[in-house]
């Protein structure tokens, strides 16, 4: 089992999760973070850290976000591994409450 | 209110009880701590028949208390706890509350065995319970986290409220006032000499976190309901103040144990801040545990190069993919373990920091191939290192309970009937293997443990290992193991003695005198695990 980053992260990318991950398994894309499922140790420490509730367990994926399991797997291979919280997008707060953000995902 | 703790684990390192003592004393209660077992090798005594003389003396000591609180750090205290409770209730007619890991890990089982339990963290619910009891003189049945049975009625009040911010909790009470320890020479409980106890104390455990995020299938932690996910931690400043308090309390303190299950689960920023502050404000030797999965090179560099780490404890548990999965430890990769062992060897050479690796043997599902994988991994790691081998003990509530023990035992372990209690005691007695100084269950396991021990000290050429996997040379391997074990022990002691002689001559004199006084030739039993386990008190 693994944890994965879902839709709420898109265009927000706050990065509190990166700070607490004990195994450094977050990768950074242009406007979202993903978790490397092969490195994740299933500890769940990152879940309560995310103010956007963007991280969930593989067996508790919210309806409609099933595709993010594959997206996390796929983009981990492309995006660089990060060790510290990334710089927050300046307009991150404007996107917190926005729904259906999948269309804004930049690869 | 007069509150008497009865604590089965040995004297001075009782973190939870001392924390509760601190909280209860702040609330104005008159608290005493009573230790029926002396320091030293006390484990066997836990399973022997209750010492009636000692029990009667304990009742004399706690006579006058309004309530008795039992701290059951593990389920192995069940025999003594059951009979002590029975006697206290009969003779003193006061309520007895059970708490501690046994109740937290297996609330249903312990509630079957006893009528008032606390199945969670007691920091908030216990003071509330005592306050209500003091006011009404009746056992309250509505305090969340305090389960009570009155006649046929059961009041299971759920889990207690907990401190989400651990910095709100006071430091554990290490004053040693009103502490009574059993003294076999005196044949009575002795009020501890506070000044003497403080001066003697050279080593103490504390913890920065509560909870554990892992789901190790053999571990009680995975069964515990802490009321929230993840781990909670103290702030760095709180810990520094606690260390300062401990250093002031114990002028001879020279080794601090951090009992957290995996220190490196904490955020990097916290760990760097911790070690920087620790060097500045505390600067005393310490040791800690990590898991291979969370090992971080840069954090380790900062920690070990502080020159203050006396040892690090690392759980490997099993080397084969099958056993890693079975124990819920598939995140610990063997390649990384080998790499860590190389780094730790360098830190040992540079700073004398020792590394202890823990292995579990004796599972029912473990086969010879799994043992072989264990030995191969030990042989690949950078020797020499300290290997601590444990025979698997299975406890109710853990995920592997059913596959190891079977379903039928569970009902007995939840029952409070006298005949079932005896069976429960027999179950725990059977499960208790004596830890890393105990024995493994079969000769085959013993053979591979011996091989692993040898590989922790020297590298065996692969061809010879392959031969030994096929041809079990029991006597030869055991003899080689004992020889290497004894030589390593002598070298290790000599190294420590040399260090102490030149750096801390007073400690050197004290330890040598103690060794001469308590010298006894070691005898190794059949299937006994040999371990170079050093007493943390004696570490440089």
Coordinates of C-alpha atoms in Angstrom, one line a residue:
Chain A
X1 CA 0.0 0.0 0.0
X2 CA 1.1 3.6 -0.5
X3 CA -0.1 7.1 -0.1
X4 CA -0.7 9.4 -3.1
X5 CA -1.2 13.0 -3.8
X6 CA -4.5 14.0 -5.4
X7 CA -6.2 16.8 -7.2
X8 CA -6.3 19.3 -4.3
X9 CA -2.6 19.8 -4.7
X10 CA -2.7 21.1 -8.2
X11 CA -1.7 24.8 -8.4
X12 CA -1.3 25.0 -4.6
X13 CA 1.8 22.8 -4.0
X14 CA 2.2 23.9 -0.4
X15 CA 4.8 21.4 0.5
X16 CA 4.2 20.9 4.2
X17 CA 4.2 17.1 3.4
X18 CA 7.8 17.2 2.1
X19 CA 9.1 18.6 5.4
X20 CA 7.8 15.7 7.4
X21 CA 8.4 12.7 5.0
X22 CA 10.9 10.4 6.8
X23 CA 11.9 8.7 3.5
X24 CA 12.0 11.6 1.1
X25 CA 9.6 10.2 -1.5
X26 CA 8.1 13.5 -2.9
X27 CA 8.7 14.6 -6.4
X28 CA 8.0 18.1 -7.7
X29 CA 6.3 19.1 -10.9
X30 CA 5.5 22.5 -12.3
X31 CA 2.3 22.9 -10.2
X32 CA 1.9 19.7 -8.2
X33 CA 3.7 17.2 -6.0
X34 CA 3.6 13.4 -6.3
X35 CA 4.6 10.5 -4.1
X36 CA 6.9 7.7 -5.3
X37 CA 4.9 4.6 -4.4
X38 CA 8.0 2.4 -4.4
X39 CA 9.7 4.6 -1.8
X40 CA 6.6 5.4 0.4
X41 CA 6.7 3.4 3.6
X42 CA 3.0 3.8 4.3
X43 CA 3.6 5.8 7.6
X44 CA 0.9 8.4 6.9
X45 CA 2.8 11.2 8.6
X46 CA 2.2 13.5 5.6
X47 CA -1.5 13.1 5.7
X48 CA -2.4 15.5 8.6
X49 CA 0.3 17.9 7.5
X50 CA -1.5 18.8 4.3
X51 CA -3.9 21.7 4.9
X52 CA -5.7 20.9 1.6
X53 CA -6.4 17.2 2.5
X54 CA -4.7 16.4 -0.8
X55 CA -3.0 13.2 0.4
X56 CA -4.8 9.9 0.9
X57 CA -4.1 6.2 1.2
X58 CA -4.3 3.9 -1.8
X59 CA -7.3 2.1 -0.3
X60 CA -9.2 5.3 0.6
X61 CA -9.1 7.1 -2.8
X62 CA -12.0 9.6 -3.0
X63 CA -14.4 9.0 -5.9
X64 CA -13.2 10.3 -9.2
X65 CA -9.6 10.5 -8.1
X66 CA -8.6 6.9 -9.0
X67 CA -6.5 8.1 -11.9
X68 CA -4.1 9.8 -9.4
X69 CA -2.7 6.4 -8.4
X70 CA -1.3 6.0 -11.9
X71 CA -0.4 9.7 -12.2
X72 CA 1.8 9.5 -9.0
X73 CA 3.5 6.4 -10.4
X74 CA 4.1 7.9 -13.8
X75 CA 5.2 11.4 -12.8
X76 CA 7.6 10.1 -10.2
X77 CA 9.7 8.8 -13.0
X78 CA 9.8 12.2 -14.7
X79 CA 9.8 14.8 -12.0
X80 CA 12.8 15.5 -9.7
X81 CA 13.0 14.3 -6.1
X82 CA 12.8 17.1 -3.6
X83 CA 14.1 17.2 -0.1
X84 CA 12.7 20.5 1.1
X85 CA 9.4 22.2 0.7
X86 CA 9.2 23.9 -2.7
X87 CA 8.5 27.6 -3.2
X88 CA 4.8 28.1 -3.0
X89 CA 3.1 29.5 -6.1
X90 CA 2.2 33.2 -5.4
X91 CA -1.5 32.6 -6.2
X92 CA -1.7 29.3 -4.2
X93 CA -4.3 30.7 -1.8
X94 CA -6.6 31.6 -4.7
X95 CA -6.7 27.9 -5.8
X96 CA -7.4 26.3 -2.4
X97 CA -11.1 26.1 -2.7
X98 CA -11.3 25.6 -6.5
X99 CA -12.8 22.2 -7.6
X100 CA -12.1 20.1 -10.7
X101 CA -8.4 21.2 -11.0
X102 CA -7.3 18.2 -13.0
X103 CA -7.4 20.1 -16.3
X104 CA -4.8 22.5 -14.9
X105 CA -2.2 19.8 -14.2
X106 CA 1.1 20.6 -16.0
X107 CA 3.3 17.7 -16.8
Chain B
X1 CA -6.0 11.4 48.3
X2 CA -3.4 8.7 49.0
X3 CA -2.5 6.9 45.7
X4 CA -0.1 3.9 45.6
X5 CA 1.5 2.7 42.4
X6 CA 2.6 -0.9 42.2
X7 CA 5.3 -1.1 39.5
X8 CA 6.6 -4.4 38.3
X9 CA 9.3 -3.2 36.0
X10 CA 12.5 -2.4 37.6
X11 CA 13.1 0.6 39.7
X12 CA 14.1 3.8 38.2
X13 CA 13.3 3.9 34.5
X14 CA 9.5 3.9 34.7
X15 CA 8.8 6.8 32.3
X16 CA 4.9 6.5 32.3
X17 CA 4.5 6.0 36.0
X18 CA 6.9 8.9 36.8
X19 CA 4.9 11.1 34.4
X20 CA 1.6 10.2 36.0
X21 CA 3.2 10.8 39.4
X22 CA 4.2 14.2 38.3
X23 CA 0.6 15.0 37.1
X24 CA -1.0 13.5 40.2
X25 CA 1.3 15.3 42.7
X26 CA 0.5 18.6 40.9
X27 CA -3.1 17.8 41.5
X28 CA -2.3 17.5 45.2
X29 CA -2.4 13.8 45.6
X30 CA -0.1 12.0 48.0
X31 CA 1.6 9.5 45.7
X32 CA 3.9 6.6 46.5
X33 CA 5.7 4.2 44.1
X34 CA 6.2 0.6 45.1
X35 CA 8.6 -1.7 43.3
X36 CA 8.2 -5.4 44.3
X37 CA 11.1 -6.5 42.1
X38 CA 14.7 -5.7 42.7
X39 CA 16.9 -4.3 40.0
X40 CA 18.8 -6.9 38.1
X41 CA 17.7 -10.2 36.7
X42 CA 14.1 -10.3 37.8
X43 CA 12.4 -11.7 34.7
X44 CA 12.3 -15.3 35.9
X45 CA 10.6 -14.2 39.1
X46 CA 7.7 -12.8 37.2
X47 CA 6.6 -16.4 36.3
X48 CA 7.3 -18.0 39.7
X49 CA 4.7 -18.4 42.4
X50 CA 3.9 -15.3 44.2
X51 CA 6.2 -14.6 47.2
X52 CA 3.6 -14.5 50.0
X53 CA 6.0 -12.8 52.4
X54 CA 6.8 -10.1 49.9
X55 CA 3.1 -9.6 49.1
X56 CA 2.2 -9.3 52.8
X57 CA 5.0 -6.7 53.3
X58 CA 3.7 -4.8 50.2
X59 CA 0.3 -4.7 51.7
X60 CA 1.7 -3.3 54.9
X61 CA 3.5 -0.6 53.0
X62 CA 0.5 0.5 51.0
X63 CA -2.0 0.2 53.8
X64 CA -3.7 3.5 54.2
X65 CA -3.8 4.2 50.5
X66 CA -7.2 5.1 49.0
X67 CA -6.5 3.5 45.7
X68 CA -3.9 1.3 44.1
X69 CA -2.7 1.7 40.5
X70 CA -0.9 -1.1 38.7
X71 CA 1.4 -0.3 35.9
X72 CA 1.6 -3.3 33.5
X73 CA 4.3 -2.3 31.0
X74 CA 4.0 -5.7 29.4
X75 CA 1.6 -8.6 29.5
X76 CA 4.2 -10.8 31.2
X77 CA 3.3 -9.2 34.5
X78 CA -0.1 -10.7 34.4
X79 CA 0.6 -13.5 36.9
X80 CA 1.9 -11.2 39.6
X81 CA -0.7 -8.5 38.8
X82 CA -3.6 -11.0 39.1
X83 CA -2.5 -12.4 42.5
X84 CA -1.3 -9.1 43.9
X85 CA -4.6 -7.5 43.0
X86 CA -6.6 -10.3 44.5
X87 CA -4.7 -10.0 47.8
X88 CA -4.9 -6.2 48.0
X89 CA -8.7 -6.3 47.4
X90 CA -9.2 -8.9 50.0
X91 CA -7.0 -7.4 52.7
X92 CA -7.4 -3.7 52.1
X93 CA -10.8 -3.5 50.4
X94 CA -9.8 -0.6 48.2
X95 CA -10.1 -0.3 44.4
X96 CA -7.3 -1.4 42.1
X97 CA -6.8 0.1 38.6
X98 CA -4.8 -1.6 35.9
X99 CA -3.1 0.5 33.2
X100 CA -0.1 0.4 30.9
X101 CA 0.8 -1.3 27.7
X102 CA -1.0 -4.5 28.5
X103 CA -4.3 -2.7 28.8
X104 CA -3.7 -0.3 25.9
X105 CA -2.7 -3.2 23.6
X106 CA -5.4 -5.6 24.6
X107 CA -8.3 -3.6 26.2
X108 CA -10.8 -6.4 25.9
X109 CA -8.5 -9.1 27.3
X110 CA -7.4 -7.0 30.2
X111 CA -11.0 -5.9 31.0
X112 CA -11.8 -9.6 31.1
X113 CA -9.0 -10.1 33.6
X114 CA -9.8 -7.1 35.8
X115 CA -12.7 -4.8 36.7
X116 CA -11.1 -1.3 36.4
X117 CA -8.7 -0.6 33.5
X118 CA -7.4 2.4 31.6
X119 CA -7.0 1.3 28.0
X120 CA -5.2 4.4 26.8
X121 CA -3.0 7.3 27.9
X122 CA -4.0 8.2 31.4
X123 CA -2.6 11.8 31.7
X124 CA -6.1 13.3 31.5
X125 CA -8.6 10.6 32.5
X126 CA -6.8 9.3 35.6
X127 CA -6.8 12.7 37.4
X128 CA -10.5 13.1 36.5
X129 CA -11.3 9.6 37.8
X130 CA -9.5 10.3 41.1
X131 CA -11.1 13.7 41.5
X132 CA -14.6 12.2 41.1
X133 CA -13.8 9.2 43.4
X134 CA -12.5 11.6 46.1
X135 CA -15.5 13.7 45.9
X136 CA -18.2 11.1 45.7
X137 CA -16.5 8.1 47.4
X138 CA -17.9 6.1 44.6
X139 CA -16.1 4.6 41.6
X140 CA -17.2 6.8 38.6
X141 CA -18.5 5.0 35.6
X142 CA -18.6 7.9 33.2
X143 CA -15.0 9.0 32.7
X144 CA -13.9 8.5 29.1
X145 CA -11.0 6.1 29.1
X146 CA -11.7 4.5 32.4
X147 CA -13.5 1.2 32.0
X148 CA -15.3 -0.1 35.0
X149 CA -17.3 -3.3 35.7
X150 CA -19.7 -3.2 38.6
X151 CA -21.4 -6.6 39.1
X152 CA -22.8 -7.6 35.7
X153 CA -22.7 -4.1 34.4
X154 CA -19.9 -3.0 32.2
X155 CA -19.1 0.6 31.5
X156 CA -16.7 0.7 28.6
X157 CA -16.3 4.5 28.1
X158 CA -14.2 4.5 25.0
X159 CA -10.8 5.9 24.6
X160 CA -9.5 8.7 26.9
X161 CA -8.9 12.3 25.9
X162 CA -5.3 12.8 25.1
X163 CA -2.8 15.7 25.0
X164 CA -2.4 16.6 21.4
X165 CA 0.3 19.1 22.3
X166 CA 2.8 17.0 24.3
X167 CA 4.5 20.2 25.7
X168 CA 1.5 20.6 28.0
X169 CA 2.6 17.5 29.9
X170 CA 5.0 18.0 32.8
X171 CA 8.4 16.3 33.1
X172 CA 8.4 12.9 34.7
X173 CA 8.9 13.0 38.4
X174 CA 12.4 11.9 39.1
X175 CA 12.6 13.0 42.7
X176 CA 12.5 9.5 44.1
X177 CA 10.6 10.7 47.1
X178 CA 8.1 8.2 48.6
X179 CA 9.6 5.4 46.5
X180 CA 9.7 1.9 48.1
X181 CA 11.9 -0.8 46.7
X182 CA 11.9 -4.5 47.8
X183 CA 15.2 -5.4 49.4
X184 CA 15.7 -9.1 49.7
X185 CA 18.5 -8.8 52.2
X186 CA 16.3 -6.7 54.5
X187 CA 13.3 -8.8 53.7
X188 CA 11.2 -5.7 53.4
X189 CA 10.4 -2.7 51.3
X190 CA 12.9 0.1 51.9
X191 CA 12.2 3.8 51.4
X192 CA 14.7 4.8 48.8
X193 CA 17.5 7.1 49.9
X194 CA 16.8 10.0 47.6
X195 CA 20.2 11.5 47.7
X196 CA 21.9 8.2 47.1
X197 CA 19.5 7.2 44.3
X198 CA 20.1 10.5 42.6
X199 CA 23.9 10.1 42.8
X200 CA 23.8 6.5 41.6
X201 CA 21.7 7.2 38.6
X202 CA 24.0 7.3 35.5
X203 CA 21.6 6.3 32.8
X204 CA 18.0 7.2 32.0
X205 CA 15.4 6.7 29.3
X206 CA 13.1 9.3 28.0
X207 CA 11.1 9.9 24.9
X208 CA 10.4 12.7 22.5
X209 CA 7.4 11.2 20.8
X210 CA 4.3 9.1 21.5
X211 CA 2.7 6.7 19.1
X212 CA 4.3 4.8 16.2
X213 CA 3.3 5.1 12.5
X214 CA 4.5 1.6 11.6
X215 CA 2.3 -1.4 11.4
X216 CA 4.8 -4.1 12.4
X217 CA 2.6 -7.2 12.7
X218 CA 4.3 -8.5 15.8
X219 CA 4.4 -5.3 17.8
X220 CA 2.0 -4.1 20.4
X221 CA 2.2 -0.6 19.1
X222 CA 0.3 -1.6 16.0
X223 CA -2.6 -2.6 18.2
X224 CA -2.7 0.4 20.4
X225 CA -5.3 3.0 19.9
X226 CA -3.6 6.3 20.5
X227 CA -6.7 8.2 19.5
X228 CA -5.0 9.9 16.6
X229 CA -2.9 8.9 13.6
X230 CA 0.7 9.5 13.3
X231 CA 3.1 10.5 16.1
X232 CA 3.1 13.4 18.4
X233 CA 6.3 15.0 19.5
X234 CA 7.6 17.4 22.1
X235 CA 9.3 20.6 20.9
X236 CA 13.1 20.7 20.8
X237 CA 13.0 23.4 23.5
X238 CA 10.8 21.2 25.8
X239 CA 13.3 18.3 25.4
X240 CA 16.3 20.5 26.2
X241 CA 14.6 21.7 29.3
X242 CA 13.8 18.1 30.3
X243 CA 17.4 17.0 29.7
X244 CA 18.5 20.0 31.8
X245 CA 16.2 18.9 34.6
X246 CA 17.5 15.3 34.4
X247 CA 21.1 16.5 34.4
X248 CA 20.4 18.7 37.5
X249 CA 18.5 15.8 39.2
X250 CA 21.2 13.3 38.5
X251 CA 24.7 14.8 38.7
X252 CA 26.4 11.6 37.5
X253 CA 24.1 11.1 34.5
X254 CA 26.3 10.0 31.6
X255 CA 24.1 8.2 29.1
X256 CA 20.6 9.2 27.9
X257 CA 18.4 6.7 26.1
X258 CA 15.9 8.0 23.6
X259 CA 13.2 5.4 23.7
X260 CA 11.4 6.5 20.5
X261 CA 10.8 3.6 18.2
X262 CA 12.4 5.4 15.2
X263 CA 13.9 8.8 15.8
X264 CA 14.4 9.4 12.1
X265 CA 10.7 9.5 11.5
X266 CA 10.9 13.1 12.8
X267 CA 11.3 15.8 10.2
X268 CA 14.9 16.6 9.2
X269 CA 14.6 20.2 10.2
X270 CA 13.6 19.1 13.7
X271 CA 16.4 16.6 13.9
X272 CA 19.1 19.1 12.9
X273 CA 17.7 21.6 15.3
X274 CA 17.6 18.9 18.0
X275 CA 21.3 17.9 17.6
X276 CA 22.5 21.5 17.5
X277 CA 20.6 22.5 20.6
X278 CA 21.6 19.3 22.3
X279 CA 25.3 19.9 21.8
X280 CA 25.0 23.4 23.1
X281 CA 22.6 22.9 26.1
X282 CA 23.1 19.2 27.2
X283 CA 26.3 17.8 25.7
X284 CA 25.9 14.3 27.3
X285 CA 26.2 10.9 25.6
X286 CA 23.0 9.5 24.3
X287 CA 21.7 6.6 22.2
X288 CA 18.6 6.1 20.0
X289 CA 16.8 3.7 17.6
X290 CA 16.2 4.1 13.9
X291 CA 14.9 1.8 11.2
X292 CA 16.8 1.1 8.0
X293 CA 13.9 2.6 5.9
X294 CA 14.3 6.1 7.4
X295 CA 18.1 6.1 7.7
X296 CA 19.4 9.5 6.4
X297 CA 23.0 10.0 5.7
X298 CA 23.1 13.7 6.4
X299 CA 21.2 13.5 9.6
X300 CA 23.4 10.6 10.8
X301 CA 26.5 12.6 9.9
X302 CA 25.3 15.4 12.2
X303 CA 24.3 13.1 15.0
X304 CA 27.4 10.8 15.0
X305 CA 29.9 13.6 14.4
X306 CA 28.6 15.3 17.5
X307 CA 30.7 12.6 19.2
X308 CA 27.9 12.1 21.7
X309 CA 26.2 9.0 20.3
X310 CA 27.1 5.9 22.4
X311 CA 25.1 3.5 20.3
X312 CA 22.3 3.1 17.8
X313 CA 19.7 0.4 17.7
X314 CA 18.4 -0.9 14.4
X315 CA 15.6 -3.4 13.9
X316 CA 16.2 -5.7 10.9
X317 CA 13.8 -8.5 12.1
X318 CA 14.1 -10.7 9.1
X319 CA 16.2 -10.7 5.9
X320 CA 14.0 -12.6 3.4
X321 CA 11.3 -10.8 1.5
X322 CA 8.8 -13.3 2.9
X323 CA 9.6 -12.5 6.5
X324 CA 9.9 -8.8 5.9
X325 CA 6.3 -8.9 4.5
X326 CA 5.1 -11.1 7.3
X327 CA 6.4 -8.7 9.9
X328 CA 5.2 -5.6 8.0
X329 CA 8.8 -4.4 7.4
X330 CA 9.0 -4.7 3.6
X331 CA 10.3 -1.1 3.5
X332 CA 13.6 -2.1 5.0
X333 CA 15.8 -3.0 2.1
X334 CA 18.8 -5.3 2.5
X335 CA 21.1 -3.2 0.3
X336 CA 20.4 -0.2 2.5
X337 CA 21.1 -2.3 5.6
X338 CA 24.5 -3.3 4.2
X339 CA 25.2 0.3 3.3
X340 CA 24.2 1.5 6.8
X341 CA 26.5 -1.1 8.4
X342 CA 29.4 0.3 6.5
X343 CA 28.7 3.9 7.6
X344 CA 28.2 2.8 11.2
X345 CA 31.5 1.0 11.1
X346 CA 33.2 4.3 10.2
X347 CA 31.4 6.1 13.0
X348 CA 32.5 3.3 15.4
X349 CA 36.1 3.8 14.4
X350 CA 35.8 7.6 14.6
X351 CA 33.7 8.1 17.7
X352 CA 33.3 4.7 19.3
X353 CA 29.5 4.7 18.6
X354 CA 28.3 1.1 18.7
X355 CA 25.5 -0.4 16.6
X356 CA 23.1 -3.1 17.6
X357 CA 21.0 -4.9 15.0
X358 CA 17.9 -6.8 16.2
X359 CA 16.7 -10.0 14.5
X360 CA 13.6 -12.1 15.2
X361 CA 13.7 -15.9 14.9
X362 CA 11.3 -18.7 15.7
X363 CA 8.2 -17.7 13.8
X364 CA 6.0 -20.7 12.8
X365 CA 6.0 -19.6 9.2
X366 CA 9.8 -19.2 9.0
X367 CA 11.6 -21.9 7.0
X368 CA 15.2 -22.8 6.6
X369 CA 15.5 -20.7 3.5
X370 CA 14.6 -17.6 5.6
X371 CA 17.2 -18.5 8.2
X372 CA 19.7 -18.8 5.3
X373 CA 18.8 -15.3 4.1
X374 CA 19.4 -13.9 7.6
X375 CA 22.8 -15.4 7.7
X376 CA 23.7 -14.2 4.2
X377 CA 22.7 -10.7 5.1
X378 CA 24.8 -10.7 8.3
X379 CA 27.7 -12.0 6.3
X380 CA 27.4 -9.1 3.8
X381 CA 27.2 -6.5 6.5
X382 CA 30.4 -4.7 7.7
X383 CA 31.7 -6.6 10.7
X384 CA 32.1 -6.7 13.5
X385 CA 28.8 -5.5 14.9
X386 CA 26.5 -6.4 17.7
X387 CA 23.7 -8.7 16.9
X388 CA 20.7 -9.1 19.2
X389 CA 18.7 -12.2 18.4
X390 CA 15.2 -12.5 19.8
X391 CA 12.8 -15.5 19.8
X392 CA 9.4 -14.3 18.6
X393 CA 6.9 -13.7 21.4
X394 CA 3.3 -13.4 20.2
X395 CA 0.9 -11.2 22.1
X396 CA -2.9 -10.9 21.8
X397 CA -4.2 -8.2 19.5
X398 CA -1.2 -8.3 17.2
X399 CA -1.7 -9.2 13.5
X400 CA 0.3 -12.3 13.6
X401 CA -1.4 -13.7 16.7
X402 CA -3.8 -16.0 14.8
X403 CA -1.2 -17.4 12.4
X404 CA 1.2 -18.1 15.2
X405 CA -1.1 -19.1 18.0
X406 CA -4.5 -19.9 16.6
X407 CA -8.0 -18.5 17.2
X408 CA -9.1 -20.7 20.1
X409 CA -6.6 -19.2 22.6
X410 CA -8.2 -15.8 22.3
X411 CA -11.3 -16.5 24.3
X412 CA -9.3 -17.9 27.2
X413 CA -7.1 -14.8 27.2
X414 CA -10.1 -12.6 27.6
X415 CA -11.7 -14.5 30.4
X416 CA -11.5 -13.5 34.0
X417 CA -12.4 -17.0 35.4
X418 CA -9.9 -18.4 37.8
X419 CA -9.1 -21.5 35.7
X420 CA -8.7 -19.4 32.6
X421 CA -6.4 -17.0 34.4
X422 CA -4.1 -19.9 35.1
X423 CA -4.2 -20.8 31.4
X424 CA -3.5 -17.1 30.5
X425 CA -0.5 -17.2 32.8
X426 CA 0.7 -20.4 31.2
X427 CA 0.3 -18.8 27.8
X428 CA 2.4 -15.8 28.6
X429 CA 4.9 -17.9 30.4
X430 CA 5.3 -20.0 27.3
X431 CA 5.5 -16.9 25.0
X432 CA 8.2 -15.3 27.1
X433 CA 11.6 -16.3 25.7
X434 CA 13.9 -14.2 27.8
X435 CA 14.6 -11.6 25.1
X436 CA 18.0 -11.4 23.6
X437 CA 19.6 -13.3 26.5
X438 CA 17.0 -16.1 26.3
X439 CA 16.7 -19.2 24.2
X440 CA 15.3 -20.1 20.8
X441 CA 12.9 -23.0 20.5
X442 CA 14.6 -25.5 18.2
X443 CA 18.1 -26.8 17.6
X444 CA 17.9 -25.8 13.9
X445 CA 17.0 -22.2 14.8
X446 CA 19.8 -22.3 17.3
X447 CA 22.2 -23.4 14.6
X448 CA 21.4 -20.5 12.3
X449 CA 21.4 -18.0 15.2
X450 CA 25.0 -19.2 16.0
X451 CA 25.9 -18.9 12.3
X452 CA 24.5 -15.3 12.2
X453 CA 26.4 -14.5 15.4
X454 CA 29.6 -15.7 13.8
X455 CA 28.9 -13.7 10.7
X456 CA 28.4 -10.6 12.9
X457 CA 32.1 -10.9 13.9
X458 CA 33.8 -12.4 10.9
X459 CA 33.1 -12.8 7.2
X460 CA 32.7 -16.5 6.1
X461 CA 33.6 -17.3 2.5
X462 CA 30.5 -18.0 0.5
X463 CA 31.5 -21.5 -0.4
X464 CA 32.0 -22.5 3.2
X465 CA 28.6 -20.9 4.1
X466 CA 26.9 -22.9 1.3
X467 CA 28.5 -26.0 2.7
X468 CA 27.3 -25.2 6.2
X469 CA 23.7 -24.5 5.0
X470 CA 23.6 -28.1 3.6
X471 CA 25.6 -29.9 6.2
X472 CA 24.5 -28.8 9.7
X473 CA 27.7 -28.9 11.8
X474 CA 26.0 -28.2 15.1
X475 CA 28.8 -28.8 17.5
X476 CA 31.5 -27.1 15.4
X477 CA 29.5 -24.0 14.8
X478 CA 28.4 -23.7 18.5
X479 CA 32.0 -24.1 19.6
X480 CA 33.3 -21.5 17.1
X481 CA 30.5 -19.1 18.2
X482 CA 31.4 -19.5 21.9
X483 CA 35.1 -19.0 21.2
X484 CA 34.5 -15.9 19.1
X485 CA 31.8 -14.6 21.5
X486 CA 34.2 -14.8 24.4
X487 CA 37.1 -13.3 22.5
X488 CA 35.0 -10.4 21.3
X489 CA 33.6 -9.9 24.8
X490 CA 37.2 -9.7 26.2
X491 CA 38.3 -7.3 23.5
X492 CA 35.3 -5.2 23.9
X493 CA 35.7 -5.0 27.7
X494 CA 39.4 -4.3 27.3
X495 CA 38.6 -1.5 25.0
X496 CA 36.1 0.0 27.3
X497 CA 38.4 -0.5 30.3
X498 CA 41.2 1.3 28.6
X499 CA 39.0 4.2 27.6
X500 CA 37.7 4.5 31.2
X501 CA 41.2 4.1 32.8
X502 CA 42.5 7.1 30.8
X503 CA 39.4 9.2 30.6
X504 CA 37.3 8.5 33.7
X505 CA 39.5 6.8 36.4
X506 CA 36.8 7.0 39.1
X507 CA 34.3 5.1 36.9
X508 CA 37.0 2.6 36.0
X509 CA 37.7 1.9 39.7
X510 CA 34.0 1.6 40.5
X511 CA 33.3 -0.8 37.6
X512 CA 36.4 -3.0 38.2
X513 CA 35.4 -3.3 41.9
X514 CA 31.9 -4.2 40.9
X515 CA 33.1 -6.8 38.4
X516 CA 35.4 -8.4 41.0
X517 CA 32.7 -8.5 43.6
X518 CA 30.0 -9.9 41.3
X519 CA 32.3 -12.2 39.2
X520 CA 30.7 -15.4 38.0
X521 CA 31.7 -17.8 35.3
X522 CA 29.2 -17.8 32.5
X523 CA 27.6 -21.0 31.5
X524 CA 25.8 -21.3 28.2
X525 CA 22.6 -23.4 28.0
X526 CA 21.4 -25.4 25.1
X527 CA 19.8 -23.1 22.4
X528 CA 20.7 -20.1 24.5
X529 CA 21.2 -16.9 22.5
X530 CA 24.7 -15.5 23.0
X531 CA 24.8 -11.8 22.8
X532 CA 27.5 -9.2 23.4
X533 CA 24.8 -7.0 24.9
X534 CA 26.6 -4.3 27.0
X535 CA 24.9 -2.7 29.9
X536 CA 24.3 1.0 28.9
X537 CA 25.6 2.0 32.3
X538 CA 29.0 0.7 31.5
X539 CA 29.4 2.3 28.2
X540 CA 32.0 5.0 27.9

